[in-house]
C-alpha atoms as one frame of an Amber mdcrd trajectory, in Angstrom:
protein
  20.330  15.691  -0.750  19.440  12.048  -1.393  22.346   9.877  -0.424  22.351
   7.465  -3.337  22.163  10.058  -6.091  24.694  12.589  -4.797  27.877  12.739
  -6.917  30.659  11.032  -5.006  33.981   9.341  -5.469  33.983   6.828  -2.650
  31.218   4.704  -1.131  31.399   1.750   1.255  28.392  -0.355   2.277  28.245
  -2.940   5.082  25.114  -5.115   5.335  23.818  -7.101   8.306  20.804  -9.227
   9.100  19.269  -8.242  12.409  17.090  -9.728  15.112  15.351  -7.087  17.215
  13.983  -7.929  20.638  11.398  -5.462  21.909  12.586  -5.296  25.490  10.615
  -2.391  26.940   7.913  -0.625  24.915   7.415   1.934  27.666  10.960   3.230
  27.241  11.359   2.422  23.524  14.306   0.164  24.328  15.249  -2.532  21.824
  17.902  -5.221  21.956  19.568  -5.519  18.548  21.243  -8.815  17.692  23.233
  -9.358  14.489  22.549 -12.661  12.735  25.188 -13.957  10.319  26.087 -17.585
   9.503  29.800 -18.451   9.819  31.676 -17.421   6.690  28.862 -15.239   5.334
  29.868 -11.976   3.684  26.279 -10.775   3.408  23.062 -11.997   5.015  19.383
 -11.129   5.390  16.686 -12.450   7.704  13.092 -12.674   6.515  10.885 -14.831
   8.732  10.468 -16.086  12.293   8.044 -18.506  13.956   6.837 -18.951  17.527
   9.455 -21.634  18.189  12.215 -19.091  17.542  13.387 -20.401  14.181  14.535
 -17.573  11.906  14.825 -17.952   8.124  17.316 -16.040   6.034  19.605 -15.933
   3.049  23.344 -15.355   2.828  26.306 -15.143   0.452  29.687 -16.636   1.355
  31.479 -15.235  -1.694  31.098 -18.439  -3.682  27.424 -19.352  -3.273  24.091
 -17.953  -2.166  22.298 -20.138   0.361  19.293 -20.221   2.670  19.713 -20.848
   6.368  17.858 -21.050   9.645  18.925 -19.608  12.971  17.722 -20.952  16.319
  17.107 -18.049  18.705  17.366 -20.354  21.738  20.555 -22.266  20.914  22.218
 -19.727  18.624  22.842 -22.461  16.042  22.828 -21.951  12.272  21.731 -24.583
   9.771  22.328 -24.318   6.021  19.082 -25.385   4.344  19.482 -24.990   0.590
  21.870 -23.616  -2.031  19.165 -23.339  -4.681  15.866 -22.379  -3.058  15.381
 -18.947  -1.552  13.461 -19.552   1.704  11.735 -16.477   3.060   9.241 -17.505
   5.753   8.571 -20.391   8.119   5.300 -21.497   9.695   4.933 -22.585  13.306
   4.913 -26.196  12.086   8.234 -25.731  10.237   7.006 -25.474   6.620   8.982
 -22.901   4.614   8.144 -20.900   1.492  10.180 -18.956  -1.043  11.141 -19.342
  -4.693  13.205 -21.520  -7.029  13.900 -20.984 -10.739  11.355 -18.136 -10.960
   8.587 -20.310  -9.473   7.071 -20.131  -6.008   8.269 -22.876  -3.674   6.954
 -24.707  -0.602   9.411 -26.798   1.414   7.796 -29.268   3.811   9.272 -30.438
   7.110  10.971 -33.398   5.377  12.748 -31.134   2.917  10.567 -31.898  -0.099
  10.094 -28.861  -2.358   6.906 -28.261  -4.368   6.848 -25.569  -7.051   3.803
 -23.651  -8.239   2.919 -20.671 -10.411  -0.452 -18.858 -10.375  -2.565 -19.515
 -13.486  -2.561 -15.908 -14.734   1.199 -15.498 -14.636   2.931 -13.613 -17.421
   4.475 -15.327 -20.420   7.804 -15.138 -18.602   6.657 -15.679 -15.007   8.402
 -14.699 -11.839   6.723 -15.896  -8.653   7.798 -15.484  -5.055   6.027 -16.955
  -2.016   6.488 -14.674   0.960   4.223 -15.935   3.749   2.574 -19.056   5.138
   0.121 -19.326   8.010  -0.960 -22.079  10.391  -3.625 -23.271   7.930  -1.023
 -23.745   5.211  -2.248 -20.832   3.073   0.541 -19.105   1.154   0.785 -15.423
   0.258   3.075 -13.955  -2.349   3.294 -12.053  -5.602   3.899 -12.767  -9.242
   4.569 -10.925 -12.437   1.324 -10.767 -14.410   0.071  -9.484 -17.744  -1.460
  -6.348 -16.224  -0.637  -2.687 -16.731   2.306  -3.445 -18.952   3.540  -6.411
 -16.934   2.967  -5.349 -13.342   2.856  -7.353 -10.110  -0.151  -9.109  -8.567
  -0.623 -10.282  -4.990  -2.142 -13.714  -4.356  -3.267 -16.213  -1.746  -2.790
 -19.892  -2.558  -4.437 -22.781  -0.722  -2.349 -25.914  -1.454  -4.942 -28.229
   0.081  -7.661 -27.085  -2.327  -5.396 -25.964  -5.153  -7.112 -22.557  -5.303
  -5.672 -19.134  -6.065  -7.098 -15.754  -5.154  -5.403 -12.800  -6.819  -5.753
  -9.174  -5.732  -4.595  -5.595  -6.275  -3.155  -5.876  -9.793  -0.883  -2.866
 -10.304   2.567  -1.932 -11.485   3.910  -2.846  -8.045   1.786  -4.952  -5.685
   3.709  -7.076  -3.220   2.004  -9.467  -0.798   4.199 -10.535   2.075   3.199
 -12.034   5.428  -0.086 -13.815   6.147  -1.319 -14.576   9.668  -3.747 -17.132
  11.089  -6.667 -14.738  10.588  -5.897 -14.589   6.872  -4.714 -10.972   7.081
  -1.973 -10.115   4.597   0.518  -7.245   4.874   2.212  -5.761   1.845   2.665
  -2.676  -0.287   1.311  -1.342  -3.559   1.979   1.564  -5.884  -0.902   4.045
  -6.027  -1.393   6.795  -8.598  -1.833  10.428  -7.593  -5.100  11.086  -5.669
  -5.759   7.322  -5.310  -5.036   7.118  -1.574  -6.915  10.318  -0.725  -7.574
  13.657  -2.493  -4.216  15.303  -3.121  -2.168  12.212  -2.280   1.081  11.849
  -4.234   1.852   8.818  -6.383   4.020   6.287  -4.635   4.227   3.212  -2.456
   1.756   2.692   0.359   1.407  -0.098   2.880  -1.744  -2.165   3.123  -3.407
  -4.850   5.202  -5.849  -7.094   3.366  -8.511  -8.899   5.391  -9.559 -12.474
   4.638 -12.827 -11.206   3.145 -10.875  -9.188   0.572 -11.255  -5.702   2.041
  -8.075  -3.627   1.970  -6.859  -0.804   4.191  -4.046   1.284   2.721  -1.884
   3.358   5.024   1.058   5.723   5.186   3.493   6.694   7.919   3.219  10.453
   8.477   6.940  10.729   9.309   7.818   9.255   5.909   8.720  10.947   2.666
   5.285  11.083   0.933   4.612   7.925  -1.051   7.383   5.923   0.609   5.734
   3.528   3.096   5.914  -0.270   2.888   4.407  -3.019   5.048   6.185  -6.375
   5.275   5.152  -8.392   8.327   2.011  -9.040  10.354   1.714 -10.947  13.619
  -1.129 -13.232  14.657  -2.650 -10.379  16.690  -2.376  -7.847  13.850   0.858
  -6.005  14.666   2.195  -4.618  11.383   5.908  -4.283  10.633   7.472  -2.454
   7.724   9.742   0.408   6.775   9.663   3.913   5.336  11.983   6.504   3.833
  12.658   9.272   6.341  13.510  12.872   5.438  15.810  14.629   4.840  18.262
  12.002   3.528  15.859   9.161   2.642  17.315   6.850   5.283  15.108   3.776
   5.713  13.634   3.308   9.180  11.509   0.394  10.355   8.350   0.335  12.429
   5.901  -1.860  14.322   2.401  -0.471  14.735  -1.312  -1.258  14.682  -3.834
   0.234  12.277  -7.075   1.927  13.227 -10.465   0.363  12.656 -12.883   1.542
  10.019 -11.808   3.865   7.206 -10.198   2.497   4.055  -7.090   4.654   4.534
  -5.010   5.277   7.642  -2.385   7.962   8.303  -0.242   6.582  11.114   1.924
   8.798  13.307   4.431   6.543  15.037   5.260   6.837  18.722   8.919   6.596
  19.700   8.537   2.980  20.814   7.126   2.054  17.379  10.213   3.217  15.442
  13.010   0.650  15.007  16.304   2.241  14.037  19.886   2.578  15.131  22.927
   3.885  13.343  25.368   2.312  12.813  23.830  -1.161  12.543  26.882  -2.624
  14.248  28.558  -0.226  16.697  31.650  -2.476  16.662  32.140  -2.097  12.895
  35.002   0.378  12.306  34.298   3.384  10.097  36.233   3.554   6.808  37.635
   6.904   7.957  36.757  10.304   9.419  36.077  11.729   5.949  33.089   9.392
   5.510  29.538  10.316   6.481  27.317   7.482   7.735  23.803   6.717   6.507
  21.850   3.665   7.673  18.931   1.761   6.151  16.951  -0.703   8.303  14.355
  -3.051   6.785  11.892  -4.961   9.016  10.569  -8.187   7.464   8.432  -9.954
  10.076   7.100  -9.461  13.606   5.748 -11.766  16.307   3.101 -11.008  18.942
   5.826 -10.575  21.569   7.468  -7.781  19.558  10.384  -9.796  18.156  11.264
  -8.414  14.716  13.579  -9.805  12.051  15.015  -7.870   9.146  18.140  -6.402
   7.616  20.317  -3.356   8.073  22.831  -1.603   5.808  25.427   0.991   6.806
  26.435   3.230   3.900  29.526   5.393   4.264  29.929   8.220   1.744  32.919
  10.483   1.243  31.402  13.803   0.259  34.743  15.599   0.559  36.118  13.851
  -2.531  35.610  15.551  -5.901  32.822  13.985  -7.948  33.777  11.931 -10.939
């Protein structure tokens, strides 16, 4: 039974952005903190820097807006009602997208738009990461394989683009100071290893262009995604877990060497709790709870930001 395709009459979903503090790896204890600007009906967190500034997006029922959250003071600041801001560097430069173009917002609030040169006729570009050198990672819709997605690295100082892994679904997310990029790509059957199913696999791309694909062994085959990477190489992401395809998050490190890695997570590497917010009342006893948790970025100290959704389904009601 896959929760989102089962016939049902009643469904309720409650979404939260989350900040996860890795308190004790030895005991797999995490401190979960909900992050939501005042008045927000829905929010997501995407990036975090060493100073403790978290970037996110929210919806107050009238407008979508980007915001920052200060982990030290607990203060929220609304940044923009137009630009989606997804990551922040240690110097305070943010990246995201605006009007289907990639966007860089400097510390003074000035926004610069760019689109890679090989973008499709109707481009869609999203910047997802920025490192201490100012290099930007992201993905764009390109004229490949029927209009698939291409990952890229952009150096604003030199004005150079480096594109990689053209496929139907290649997403480049975080980039660290070493130039390592974490993301996910869709691989055909047998492409990951002999007998591998088609699906989504995580990857880490080194600065020299070499790529290591990986899967989480606890995942539904072909359902692993990487999203964040710390300066030391910690990788954060999420995977679909059997039997109900709930999304669980992880923080792990990849092995050295081989081009493909099958990662079996230890308990302290799995980030998940259900419900997202224990104080949120259930819609009723007839509802069954499913939770999806999506990690977006990780720091060296184990702090993770992401989003969480509680989905309540009434299976007792007749389908319609």
